[in-house]
Coordinates of C-alpha atoms and ligand atoms in Angstrom, one line a residue:
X1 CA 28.5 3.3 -18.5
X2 CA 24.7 3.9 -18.0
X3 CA 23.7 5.0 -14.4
X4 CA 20.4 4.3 -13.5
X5 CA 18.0 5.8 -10.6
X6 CA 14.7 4.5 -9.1
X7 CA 11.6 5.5 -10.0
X8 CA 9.8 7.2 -7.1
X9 CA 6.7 9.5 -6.7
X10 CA 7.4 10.0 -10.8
X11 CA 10.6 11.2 -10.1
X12 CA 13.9 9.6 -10.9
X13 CA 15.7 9.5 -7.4
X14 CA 19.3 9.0 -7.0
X15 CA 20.7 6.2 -4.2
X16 CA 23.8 5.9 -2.0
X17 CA 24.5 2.8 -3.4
X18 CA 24.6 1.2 -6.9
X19 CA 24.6 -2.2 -8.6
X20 CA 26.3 -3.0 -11.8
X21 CA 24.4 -4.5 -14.7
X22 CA 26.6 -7.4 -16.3
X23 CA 25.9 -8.5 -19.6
X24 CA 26.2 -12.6 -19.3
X25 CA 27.1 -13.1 -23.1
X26 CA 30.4 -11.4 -22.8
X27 CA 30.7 -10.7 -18.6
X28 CA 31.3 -7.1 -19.4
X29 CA 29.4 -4.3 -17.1
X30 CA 27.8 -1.7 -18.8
X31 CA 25.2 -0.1 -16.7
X32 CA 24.7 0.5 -12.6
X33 CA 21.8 0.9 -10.9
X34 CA 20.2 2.3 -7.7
X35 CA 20.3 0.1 -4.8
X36 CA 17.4 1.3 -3.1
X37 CA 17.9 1.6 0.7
X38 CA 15.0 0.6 3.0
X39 CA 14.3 4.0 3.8
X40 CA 13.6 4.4 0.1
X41 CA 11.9 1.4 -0.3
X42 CA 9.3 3.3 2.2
X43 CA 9.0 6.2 0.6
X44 CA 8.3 4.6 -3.1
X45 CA 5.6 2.7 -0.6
X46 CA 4.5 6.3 1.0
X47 CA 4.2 7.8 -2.8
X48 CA 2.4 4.4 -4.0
X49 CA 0.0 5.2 -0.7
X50 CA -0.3 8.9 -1.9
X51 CA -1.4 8.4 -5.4
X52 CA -3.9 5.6 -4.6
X53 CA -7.3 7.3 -4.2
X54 CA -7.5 9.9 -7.2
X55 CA -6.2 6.3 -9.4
X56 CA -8.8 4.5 -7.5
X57 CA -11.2 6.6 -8.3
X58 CA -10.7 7.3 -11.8
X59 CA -13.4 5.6 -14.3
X60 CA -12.2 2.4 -15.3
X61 CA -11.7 3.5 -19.0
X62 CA -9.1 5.9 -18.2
X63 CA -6.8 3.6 -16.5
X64 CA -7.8 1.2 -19.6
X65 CA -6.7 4.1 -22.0
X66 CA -3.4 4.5 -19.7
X67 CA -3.0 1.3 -19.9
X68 CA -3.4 1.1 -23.8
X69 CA -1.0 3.9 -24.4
X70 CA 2.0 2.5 -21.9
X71 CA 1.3 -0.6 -24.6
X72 CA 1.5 1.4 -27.9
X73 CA 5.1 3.0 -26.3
X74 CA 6.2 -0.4 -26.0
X75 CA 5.2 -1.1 -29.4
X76 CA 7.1 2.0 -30.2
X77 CA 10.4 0.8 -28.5
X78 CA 10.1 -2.9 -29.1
X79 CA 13.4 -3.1 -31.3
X80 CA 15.4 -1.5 -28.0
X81 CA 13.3 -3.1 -25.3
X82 CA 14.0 -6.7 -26.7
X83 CA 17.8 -6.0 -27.2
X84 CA 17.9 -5.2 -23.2
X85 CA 16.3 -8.0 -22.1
X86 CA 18.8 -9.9 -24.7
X87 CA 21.8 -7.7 -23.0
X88 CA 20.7 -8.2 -19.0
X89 CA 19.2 -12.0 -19.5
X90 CA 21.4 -13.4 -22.6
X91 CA 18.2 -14.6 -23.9
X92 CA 18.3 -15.3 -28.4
X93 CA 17.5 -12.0 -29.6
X94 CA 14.2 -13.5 -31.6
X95 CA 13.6 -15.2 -27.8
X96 CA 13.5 -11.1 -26.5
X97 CA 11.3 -10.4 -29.4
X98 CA 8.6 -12.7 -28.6
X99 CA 9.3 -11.8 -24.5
X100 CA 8.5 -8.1 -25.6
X101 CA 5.4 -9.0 -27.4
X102 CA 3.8 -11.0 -25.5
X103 CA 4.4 -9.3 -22.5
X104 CA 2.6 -6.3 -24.2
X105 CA -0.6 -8.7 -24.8
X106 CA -1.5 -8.6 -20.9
X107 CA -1.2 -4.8 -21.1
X108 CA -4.5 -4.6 -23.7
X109 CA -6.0 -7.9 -22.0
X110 CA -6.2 -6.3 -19.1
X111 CA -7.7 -2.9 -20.3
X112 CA -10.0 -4.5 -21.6
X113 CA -11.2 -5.2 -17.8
X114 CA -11.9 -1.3 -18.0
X115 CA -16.1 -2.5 -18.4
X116 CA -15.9 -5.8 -16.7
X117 CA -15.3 -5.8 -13.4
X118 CA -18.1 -7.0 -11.7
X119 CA -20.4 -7.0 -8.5
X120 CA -22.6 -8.9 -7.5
X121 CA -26.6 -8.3 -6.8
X122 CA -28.2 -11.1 -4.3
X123 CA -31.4 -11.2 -2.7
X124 CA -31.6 -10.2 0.7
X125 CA -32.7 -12.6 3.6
X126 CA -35.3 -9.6 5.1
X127 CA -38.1 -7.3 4.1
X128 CA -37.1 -4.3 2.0
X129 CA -33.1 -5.1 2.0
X130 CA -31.0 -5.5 -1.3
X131 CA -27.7 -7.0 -0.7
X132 CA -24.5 -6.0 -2.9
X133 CA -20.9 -7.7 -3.4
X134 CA -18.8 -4.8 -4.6
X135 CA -15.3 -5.7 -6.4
X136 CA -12.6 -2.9 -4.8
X137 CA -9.3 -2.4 -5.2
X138 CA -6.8 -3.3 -2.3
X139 CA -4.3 0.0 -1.9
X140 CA -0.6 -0.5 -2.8
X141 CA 0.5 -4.0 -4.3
X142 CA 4.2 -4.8 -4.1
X143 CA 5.9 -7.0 -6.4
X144 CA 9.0 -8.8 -6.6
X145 CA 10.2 -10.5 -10.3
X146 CA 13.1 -12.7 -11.3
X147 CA 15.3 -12.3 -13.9
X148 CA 13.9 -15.2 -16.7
X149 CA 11.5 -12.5 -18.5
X150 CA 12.4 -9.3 -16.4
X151 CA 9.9 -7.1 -19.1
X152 CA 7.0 -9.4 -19.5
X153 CA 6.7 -10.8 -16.2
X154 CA 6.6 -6.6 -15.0
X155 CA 3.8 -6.2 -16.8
X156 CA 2.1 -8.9 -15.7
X157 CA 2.2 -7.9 -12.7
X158 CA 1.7 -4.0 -13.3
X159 CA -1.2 -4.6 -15.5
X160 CA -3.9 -6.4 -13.6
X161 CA -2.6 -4.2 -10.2
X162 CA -3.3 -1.3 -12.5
X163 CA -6.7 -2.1 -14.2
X164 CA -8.0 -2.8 -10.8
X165 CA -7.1 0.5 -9.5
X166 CA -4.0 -0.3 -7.3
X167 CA -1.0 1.5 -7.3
X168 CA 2.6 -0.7 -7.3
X169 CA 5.7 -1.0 -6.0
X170 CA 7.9 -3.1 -8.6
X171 CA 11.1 -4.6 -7.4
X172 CA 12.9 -6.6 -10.5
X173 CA 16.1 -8.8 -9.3
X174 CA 19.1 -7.1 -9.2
X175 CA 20.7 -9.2 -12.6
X176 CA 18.0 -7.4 -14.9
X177 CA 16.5 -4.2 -13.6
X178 CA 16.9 -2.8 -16.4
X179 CA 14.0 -4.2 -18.5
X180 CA 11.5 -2.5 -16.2
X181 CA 13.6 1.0 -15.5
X182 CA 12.9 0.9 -19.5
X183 CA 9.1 0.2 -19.1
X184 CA 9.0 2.8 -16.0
X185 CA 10.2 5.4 -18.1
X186 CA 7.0 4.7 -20.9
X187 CA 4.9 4.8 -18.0
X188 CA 5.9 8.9 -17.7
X189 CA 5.8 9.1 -21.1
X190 CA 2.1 7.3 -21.6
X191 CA 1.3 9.9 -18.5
X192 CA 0.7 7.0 -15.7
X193 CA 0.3 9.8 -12.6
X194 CA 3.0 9.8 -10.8
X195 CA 3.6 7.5 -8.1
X196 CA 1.3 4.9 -9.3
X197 CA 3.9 2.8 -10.8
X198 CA 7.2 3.1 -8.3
X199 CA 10.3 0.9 -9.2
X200 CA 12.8 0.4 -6.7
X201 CA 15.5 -1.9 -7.8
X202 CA 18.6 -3.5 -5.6
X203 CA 19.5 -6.6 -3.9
X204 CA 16.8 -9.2 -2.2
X205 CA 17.9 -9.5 1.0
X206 CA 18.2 -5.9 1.6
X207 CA 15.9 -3.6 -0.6
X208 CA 13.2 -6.8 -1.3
X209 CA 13.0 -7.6 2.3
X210 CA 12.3 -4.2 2.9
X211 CA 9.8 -4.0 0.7
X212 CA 8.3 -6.9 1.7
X213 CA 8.2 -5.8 5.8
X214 CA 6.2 -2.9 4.7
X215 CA 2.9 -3.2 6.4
X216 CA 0.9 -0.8 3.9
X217 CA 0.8 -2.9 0.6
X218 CA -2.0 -5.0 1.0
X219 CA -0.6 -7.7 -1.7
X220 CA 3.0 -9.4 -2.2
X221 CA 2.6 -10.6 -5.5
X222 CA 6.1 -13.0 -5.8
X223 CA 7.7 -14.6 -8.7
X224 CA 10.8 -16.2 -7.9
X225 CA 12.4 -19.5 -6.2
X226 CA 10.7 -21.8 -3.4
X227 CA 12.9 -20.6 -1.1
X228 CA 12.3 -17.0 -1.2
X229 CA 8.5 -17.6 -1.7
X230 CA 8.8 -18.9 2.0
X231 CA 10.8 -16.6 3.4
X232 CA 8.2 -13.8 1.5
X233 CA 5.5 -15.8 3.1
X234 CA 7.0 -16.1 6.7
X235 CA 7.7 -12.5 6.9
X236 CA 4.1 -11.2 5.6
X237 CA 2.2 -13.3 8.0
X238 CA 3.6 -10.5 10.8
X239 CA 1.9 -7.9 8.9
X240 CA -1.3 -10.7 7.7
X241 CA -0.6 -9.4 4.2
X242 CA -2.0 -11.5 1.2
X243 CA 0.5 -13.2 -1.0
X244 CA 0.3 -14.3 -4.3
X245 CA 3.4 -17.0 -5.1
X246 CA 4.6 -18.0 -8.4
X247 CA 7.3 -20.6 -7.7
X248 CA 9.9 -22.7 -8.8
X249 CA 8.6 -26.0 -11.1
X250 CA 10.0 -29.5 -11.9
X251 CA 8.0 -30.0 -14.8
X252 CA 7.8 -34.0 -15.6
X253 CA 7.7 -34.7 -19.6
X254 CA 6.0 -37.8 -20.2
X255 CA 6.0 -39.8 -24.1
X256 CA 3.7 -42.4 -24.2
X257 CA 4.1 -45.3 -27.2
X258 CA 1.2 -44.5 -28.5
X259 CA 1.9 -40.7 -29.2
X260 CA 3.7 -39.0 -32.1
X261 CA 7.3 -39.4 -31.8
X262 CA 8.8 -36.8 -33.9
X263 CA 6.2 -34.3 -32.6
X264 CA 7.2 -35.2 -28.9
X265 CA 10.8 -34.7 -29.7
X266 CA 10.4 -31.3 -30.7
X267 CA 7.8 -30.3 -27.9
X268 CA 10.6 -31.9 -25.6
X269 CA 13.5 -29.9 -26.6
X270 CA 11.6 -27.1 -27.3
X271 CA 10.1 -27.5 -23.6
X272 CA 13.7 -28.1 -22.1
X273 CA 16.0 -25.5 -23.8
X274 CA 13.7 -22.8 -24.5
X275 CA 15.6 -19.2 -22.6
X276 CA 18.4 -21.7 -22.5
X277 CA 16.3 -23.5 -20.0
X278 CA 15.6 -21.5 -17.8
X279 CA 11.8 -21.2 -17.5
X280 CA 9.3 -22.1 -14.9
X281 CA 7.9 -24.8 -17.1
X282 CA 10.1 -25.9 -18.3
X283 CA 10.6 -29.6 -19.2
X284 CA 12.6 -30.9 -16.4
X285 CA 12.6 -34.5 -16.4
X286 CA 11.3 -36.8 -19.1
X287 CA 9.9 -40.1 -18.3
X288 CA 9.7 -42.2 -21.9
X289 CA 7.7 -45.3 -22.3
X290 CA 10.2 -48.0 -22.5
X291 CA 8.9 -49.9 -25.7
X292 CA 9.6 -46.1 -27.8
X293 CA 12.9 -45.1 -25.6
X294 CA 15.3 -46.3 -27.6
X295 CA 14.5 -44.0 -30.7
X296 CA 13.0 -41.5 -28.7
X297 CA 16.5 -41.0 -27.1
X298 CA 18.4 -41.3 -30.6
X299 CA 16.0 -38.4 -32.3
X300 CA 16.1 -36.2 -29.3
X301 CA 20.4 -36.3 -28.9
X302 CA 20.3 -35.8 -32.3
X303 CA 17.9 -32.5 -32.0
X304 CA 20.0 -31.2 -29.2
X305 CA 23.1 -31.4 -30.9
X306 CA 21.7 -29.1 -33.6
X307 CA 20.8 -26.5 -30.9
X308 CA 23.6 -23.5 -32.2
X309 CA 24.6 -21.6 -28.9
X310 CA 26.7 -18.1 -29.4
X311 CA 26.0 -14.8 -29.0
X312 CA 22.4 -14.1 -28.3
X313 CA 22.5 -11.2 -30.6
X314 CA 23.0 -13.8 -34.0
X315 CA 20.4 -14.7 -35.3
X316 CA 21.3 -18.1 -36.1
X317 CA 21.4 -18.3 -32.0
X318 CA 19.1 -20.7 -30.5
X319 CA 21.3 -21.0 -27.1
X320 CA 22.5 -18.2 -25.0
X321 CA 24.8 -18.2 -21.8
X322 CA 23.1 -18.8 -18.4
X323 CA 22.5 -15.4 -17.0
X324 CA 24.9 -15.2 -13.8
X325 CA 28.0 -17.2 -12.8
X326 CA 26.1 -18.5 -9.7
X327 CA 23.8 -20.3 -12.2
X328 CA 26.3 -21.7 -14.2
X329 CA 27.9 -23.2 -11.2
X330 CA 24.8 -24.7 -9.8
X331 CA 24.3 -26.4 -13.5
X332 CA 27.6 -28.1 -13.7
X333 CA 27.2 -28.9 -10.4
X334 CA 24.0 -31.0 -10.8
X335 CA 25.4 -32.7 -13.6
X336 CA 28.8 -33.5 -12.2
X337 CA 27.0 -35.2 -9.7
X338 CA 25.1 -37.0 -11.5
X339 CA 27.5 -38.2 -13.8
X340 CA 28.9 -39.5 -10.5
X341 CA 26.2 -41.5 -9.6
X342 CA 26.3 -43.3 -12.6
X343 CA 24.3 -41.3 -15.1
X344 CA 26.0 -40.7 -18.7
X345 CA 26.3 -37.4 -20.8
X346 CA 24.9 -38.6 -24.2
X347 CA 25.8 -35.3 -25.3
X348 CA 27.3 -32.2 -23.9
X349 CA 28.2 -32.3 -20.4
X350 CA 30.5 -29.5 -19.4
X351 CA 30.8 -26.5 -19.1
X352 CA 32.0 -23.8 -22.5
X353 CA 35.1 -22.3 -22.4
X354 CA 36.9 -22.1 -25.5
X355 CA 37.7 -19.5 -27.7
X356 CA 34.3 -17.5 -28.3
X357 CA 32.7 -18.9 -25.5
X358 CA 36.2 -17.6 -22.8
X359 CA 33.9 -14.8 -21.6
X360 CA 30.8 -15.3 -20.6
X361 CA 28.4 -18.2 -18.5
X362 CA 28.1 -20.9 -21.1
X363 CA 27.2 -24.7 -21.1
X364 CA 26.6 -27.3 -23.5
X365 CA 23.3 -28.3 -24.3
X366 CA 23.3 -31.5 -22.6
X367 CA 21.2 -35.0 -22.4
X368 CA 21.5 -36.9 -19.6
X369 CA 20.4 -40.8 -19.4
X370 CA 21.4 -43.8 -17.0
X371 CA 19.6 -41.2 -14.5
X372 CA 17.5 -42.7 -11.5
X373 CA 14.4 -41.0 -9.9
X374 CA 17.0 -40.5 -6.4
X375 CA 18.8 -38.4 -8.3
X376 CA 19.3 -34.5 -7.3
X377 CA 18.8 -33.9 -11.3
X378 CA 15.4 -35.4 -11.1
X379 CA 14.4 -34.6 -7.8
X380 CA 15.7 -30.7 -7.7
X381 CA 14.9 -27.9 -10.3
X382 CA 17.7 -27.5 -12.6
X383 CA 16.7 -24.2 -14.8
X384 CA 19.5 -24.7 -17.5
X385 CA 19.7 -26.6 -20.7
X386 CA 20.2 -30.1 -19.0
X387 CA 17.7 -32.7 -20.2
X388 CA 18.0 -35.7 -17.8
X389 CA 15.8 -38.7 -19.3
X390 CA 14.2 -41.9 -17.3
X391 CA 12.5 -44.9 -19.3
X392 CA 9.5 -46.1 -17.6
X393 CA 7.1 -49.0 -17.9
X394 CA 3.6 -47.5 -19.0
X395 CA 1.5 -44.9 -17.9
X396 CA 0.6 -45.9 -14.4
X397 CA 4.4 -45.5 -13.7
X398 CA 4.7 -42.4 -15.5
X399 CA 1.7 -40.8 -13.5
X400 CA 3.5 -42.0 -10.1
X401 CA 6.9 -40.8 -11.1
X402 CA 5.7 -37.3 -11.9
X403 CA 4.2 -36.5 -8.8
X404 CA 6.7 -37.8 -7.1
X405 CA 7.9 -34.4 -6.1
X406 CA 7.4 -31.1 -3.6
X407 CA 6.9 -28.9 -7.1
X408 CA 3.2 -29.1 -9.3
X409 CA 3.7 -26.5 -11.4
X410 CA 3.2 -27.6 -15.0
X411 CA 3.6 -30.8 -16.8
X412 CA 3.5 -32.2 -20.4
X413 CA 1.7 -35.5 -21.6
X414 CA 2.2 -37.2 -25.4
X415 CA -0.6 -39.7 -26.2
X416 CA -3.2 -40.2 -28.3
X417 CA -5.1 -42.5 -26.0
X418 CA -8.3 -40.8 -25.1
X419 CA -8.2 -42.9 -21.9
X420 CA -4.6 -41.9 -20.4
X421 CA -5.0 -38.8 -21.6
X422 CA -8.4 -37.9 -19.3
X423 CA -6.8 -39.5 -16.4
X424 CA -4.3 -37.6 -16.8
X425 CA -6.2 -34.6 -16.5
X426 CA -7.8 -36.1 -13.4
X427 CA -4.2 -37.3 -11.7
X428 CA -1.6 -35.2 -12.8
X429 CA -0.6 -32.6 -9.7
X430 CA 0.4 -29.6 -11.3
X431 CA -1.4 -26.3 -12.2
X432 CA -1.0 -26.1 -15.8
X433 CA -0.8 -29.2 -18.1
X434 CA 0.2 -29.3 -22.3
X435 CA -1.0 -32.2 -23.9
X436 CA 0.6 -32.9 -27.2
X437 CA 2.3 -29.9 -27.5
X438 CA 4.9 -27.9 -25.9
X439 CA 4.8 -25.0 -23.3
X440 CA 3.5 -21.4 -23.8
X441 CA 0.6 -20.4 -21.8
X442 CA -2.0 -17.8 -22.9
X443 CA -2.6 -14.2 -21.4
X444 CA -6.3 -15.8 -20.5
X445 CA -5.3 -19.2 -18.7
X446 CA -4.4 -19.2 -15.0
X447 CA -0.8 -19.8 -14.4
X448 CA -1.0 -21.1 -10.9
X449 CA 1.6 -23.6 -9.5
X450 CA 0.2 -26.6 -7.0
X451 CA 2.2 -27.7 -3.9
X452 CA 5.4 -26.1 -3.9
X453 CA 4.7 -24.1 -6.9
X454 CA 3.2 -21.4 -5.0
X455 CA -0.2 -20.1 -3.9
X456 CA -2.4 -18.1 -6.0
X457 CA -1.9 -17.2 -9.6
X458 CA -1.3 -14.8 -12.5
X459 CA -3.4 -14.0 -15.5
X460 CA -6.5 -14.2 -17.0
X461 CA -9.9 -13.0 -14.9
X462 CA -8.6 -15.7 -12.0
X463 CA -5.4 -13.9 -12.2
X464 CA -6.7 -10.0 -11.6
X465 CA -9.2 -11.8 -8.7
X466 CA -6.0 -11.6 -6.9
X467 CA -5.7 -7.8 -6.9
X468 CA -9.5 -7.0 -5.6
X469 CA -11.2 -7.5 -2.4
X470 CA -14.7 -7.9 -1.9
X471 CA -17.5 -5.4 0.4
X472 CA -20.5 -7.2 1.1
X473 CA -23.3 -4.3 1.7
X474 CA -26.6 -4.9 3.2
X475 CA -29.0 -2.2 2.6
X476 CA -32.2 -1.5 3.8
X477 CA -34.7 0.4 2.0
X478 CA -38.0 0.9 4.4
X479 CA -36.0 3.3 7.1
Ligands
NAD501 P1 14.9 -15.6 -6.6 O1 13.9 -16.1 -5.6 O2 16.3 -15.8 -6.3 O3 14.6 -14.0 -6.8 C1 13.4 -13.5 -7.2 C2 13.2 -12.1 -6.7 O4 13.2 -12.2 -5.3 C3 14.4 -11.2 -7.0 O5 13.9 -9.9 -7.3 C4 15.2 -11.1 -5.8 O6 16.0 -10.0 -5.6 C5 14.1 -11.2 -4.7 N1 14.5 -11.7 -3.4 C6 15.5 -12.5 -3.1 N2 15.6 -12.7 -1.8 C7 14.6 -11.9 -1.2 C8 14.2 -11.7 0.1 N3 14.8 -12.3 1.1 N4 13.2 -10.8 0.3 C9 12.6 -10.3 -0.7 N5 12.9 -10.4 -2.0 C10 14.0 -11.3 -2.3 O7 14.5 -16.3 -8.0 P2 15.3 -16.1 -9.4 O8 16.6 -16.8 -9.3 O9 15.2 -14.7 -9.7 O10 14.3 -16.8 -10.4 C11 14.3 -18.2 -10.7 C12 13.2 -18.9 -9.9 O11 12.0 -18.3 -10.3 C13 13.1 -20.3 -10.4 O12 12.9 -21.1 -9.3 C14 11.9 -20.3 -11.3 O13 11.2 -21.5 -11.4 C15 11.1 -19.3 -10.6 N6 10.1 -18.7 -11.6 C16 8.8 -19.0 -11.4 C17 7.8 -18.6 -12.3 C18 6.4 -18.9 -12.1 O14 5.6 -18.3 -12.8 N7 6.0 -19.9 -11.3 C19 8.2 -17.7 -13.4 C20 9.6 -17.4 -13.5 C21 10.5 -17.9 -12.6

């Protein structure tokens, strides 16, 4: 079995503890990991502090160019990289694939920040004064990932800390450290000085909360659930540190009459079962128009009864196991209960068991209707390949229904109607909104969740805002 270290001060340090890796297809182990203690946690925070100035002062074009190599090493090892994200997550191999390159993309998107970062020149209230806005970089980041894309959502964050001339701490969840160990080791390899990049992997509640009661970092950049994004939150207001949240979403997913049936379908399934469900934005309710329900339900059971789940490594696979046995439960657990408050299972429903399926966290693709707004299903994130669908009267209702909850992450809209469709821009509460198509959000866009969803952002220029801080300077000239 692999043993794995953490990546401190560019050195690989052993730990007292370890973590195993379990792979979710099959439930077998086959790597451990470093369980970074909190005194480690400090010193990968110490060597992040230590490398900071000579980074920070490096011209922009050669942490572009470092940046631009990591990326061509990834490109190198993008065959292996995507088969362990596959082999921690249990994500479709051709699902790892496009995780691995696009993931890469924000690597050269953000080198090409290496000549656009920009100031500010304004015009200064007195005689002979110029006044400047410099952009600067804030010291150390810290940040925390989940396990859904454990390779591109490390770069993501590594890549606009980096550009902007912070150093990073990088804790990955404990399920899939392995993604970023892998990407840690390019970073030596593409000659990232050493202790820029730090990666310190083990359990939240001991090596992330450590990490996260550091006072030195002077960003918590957090993707993960609601409930941790608070407790993140509570603990760095003792320290006044800046945090960035990327949380949970309840995405609604609403088909209008008007709209293109067939083309909704797919967008829907493709928005509810993509990484076996288990994305941020993904579609988590759908809300039909009640006058196109009927065949709208027909065409998408039928679709999600073609879904082929197996082993992620087939390529045939479109469904792989739910990454932890925690997850599975909490699944079957929403739909039990739904089923006992009245909803039906118009396909699917339970959990797999059977013959190539008896090792491993597998469930059915499943379609819920007969569900009712109340309902935990429609009311509480799922993140698994559960579709529960409502009928509802027309737009107006539609619009109510889907911001009828704490999340506002992303949502989808169907219609061709010019009018519904700009108030829906106007009235939708979420961050990111797909109209007539299904997710995917581009390395440019901001990915920023509204109420619950977090605070902050990822990506494009409003993205690496998050990782500078301003000097205003007032000069004057005539002394
Ligand atoms: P999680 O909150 O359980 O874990 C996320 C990370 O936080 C892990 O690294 C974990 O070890 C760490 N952590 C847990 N407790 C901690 C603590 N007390 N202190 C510090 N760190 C701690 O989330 P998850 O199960 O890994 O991910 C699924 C959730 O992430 C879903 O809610 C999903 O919607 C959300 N998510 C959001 C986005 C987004 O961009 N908005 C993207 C992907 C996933």
């Amino acid at each position: 079995m692999e043993e794995h270290q953490l990546l401190i001060g560019g050195e690989w340090i052993e730990s007292e503890r370890r973590t195993e890796v379990v792979n979710p297809a099959t439930e077998q182990a086959f790597a451990t990991v470093a369980s970074a203690s909190a005194e480690q946690v400090d010193k990968a925070v110490a060597a992040a502090a230590k490398a900071w100035p000579e980074w920070a002062k490096l011209p922009a074009v050669e942490r572009g160019a470092c940046l631009r190599r990591w990326a061509d090493l990834v490109d190198r090892d993008s065959d292996a990289l995507a088969r362990l994200v596959t082999q921690e997550v249990g994500k479709p191999l051709a699902e790892a694939h496009g995780e691995i390159q696009f993931g890469n993309s924000w690597f050269r998107y953000y080198a090409e920040f290496d000549r656009r970062i920009e100031g500010e020149i304004l015009p200064a209230d007195r005689p002979n004064e110029q006044l400047f806005i410099f952009p600067q970089p804030l010291g150390v980041v810290s940040a925390i990932i989940p396990w859904n894309y454990p390779s591109a959502v490390a770069i993501r964050k590594i890549a606009p800390a980096l550009i902007a001339g912070n150093t990073i701490v990088l804790k990955p969840h404990e399920h899939t450290p392995l993604s970023a160990i892998a990407l840690g080791r390019l970073a030596m390899e593409a000659g990232v000085p050493p202790g820029v990049v730090n990666i310190v992997t083990g359990p939240g509640e001991t090596t992330g909360e450590a990490l996260v009661a550091n006072s030195t970092p002077q960003l918590i950049t957090f993707t993960g659930s609601v409930a941790t994004g608070k407790r993140i939150a509570k603990m760095a207001a003792d320290n006044v540190t800046v945090v960035s949240l990327e949380l949970g979403g309840k995405a609604p997913f609403i088909v209008m009459d008007d709209c293109n049936l067939d083309a909704a379908v797919d967008g829907a399934v493709f928005a509810r079962f993509l990484n076996c469900g288990q994305v941020c934005i993904c579609n988590e309710r759908t809300y039909v128009h009640e006058k196109v329900a009927e065949e709208f339900t027909e065409k998408f059971v039928a679709k999600v009864r073609e879904l082929k789940v197996g082993d992620p490594l087939r390529e045939a696979t479109k469904i792989g196991p739910k990454v932890s046995r925690s997850e599975l439960e909490k699944v079957d657990q929403y739909v039990q209960e739904a089923v006992s408050q009245g909803a039906r299972a118009a396909t699917g429903g339970r959990r797999l068991t059977e013959g190539e399926f008896a090792r491993g966290y597998w469930y059915e693709p499943t379609v819920l209707t007969g569900v009712s707004q109340q309902m935990p299903v429609m009311q509480k994130e799922i993140f698994g390949p559960v579709a529960p669908l409502m009928t509802c009267s027309g737009f107006e209702e539609a619009i109510a229904l889907a911001n009828d909850s704490p999340f506002g992450l992303a949502g989808y809209l169907y219609t061709k109607d010019i009018d519904r469709l700009m108030r829906a821009v106007r009235d939708i509460e979420v961050g990111e909104l797909y109209i007539n198509r299904g997710p995917g959000e581009s390395i440019h866009g901001f990915h920023t969740g509204w109420k619950q969803s977090g605070i902050g952002g990822d990506d494009g220029k409003h993205g690496l805002d998050h990782y500078l801080r301003r000097k205003t300077v007032y000069l004057r000239y005539d002394a």
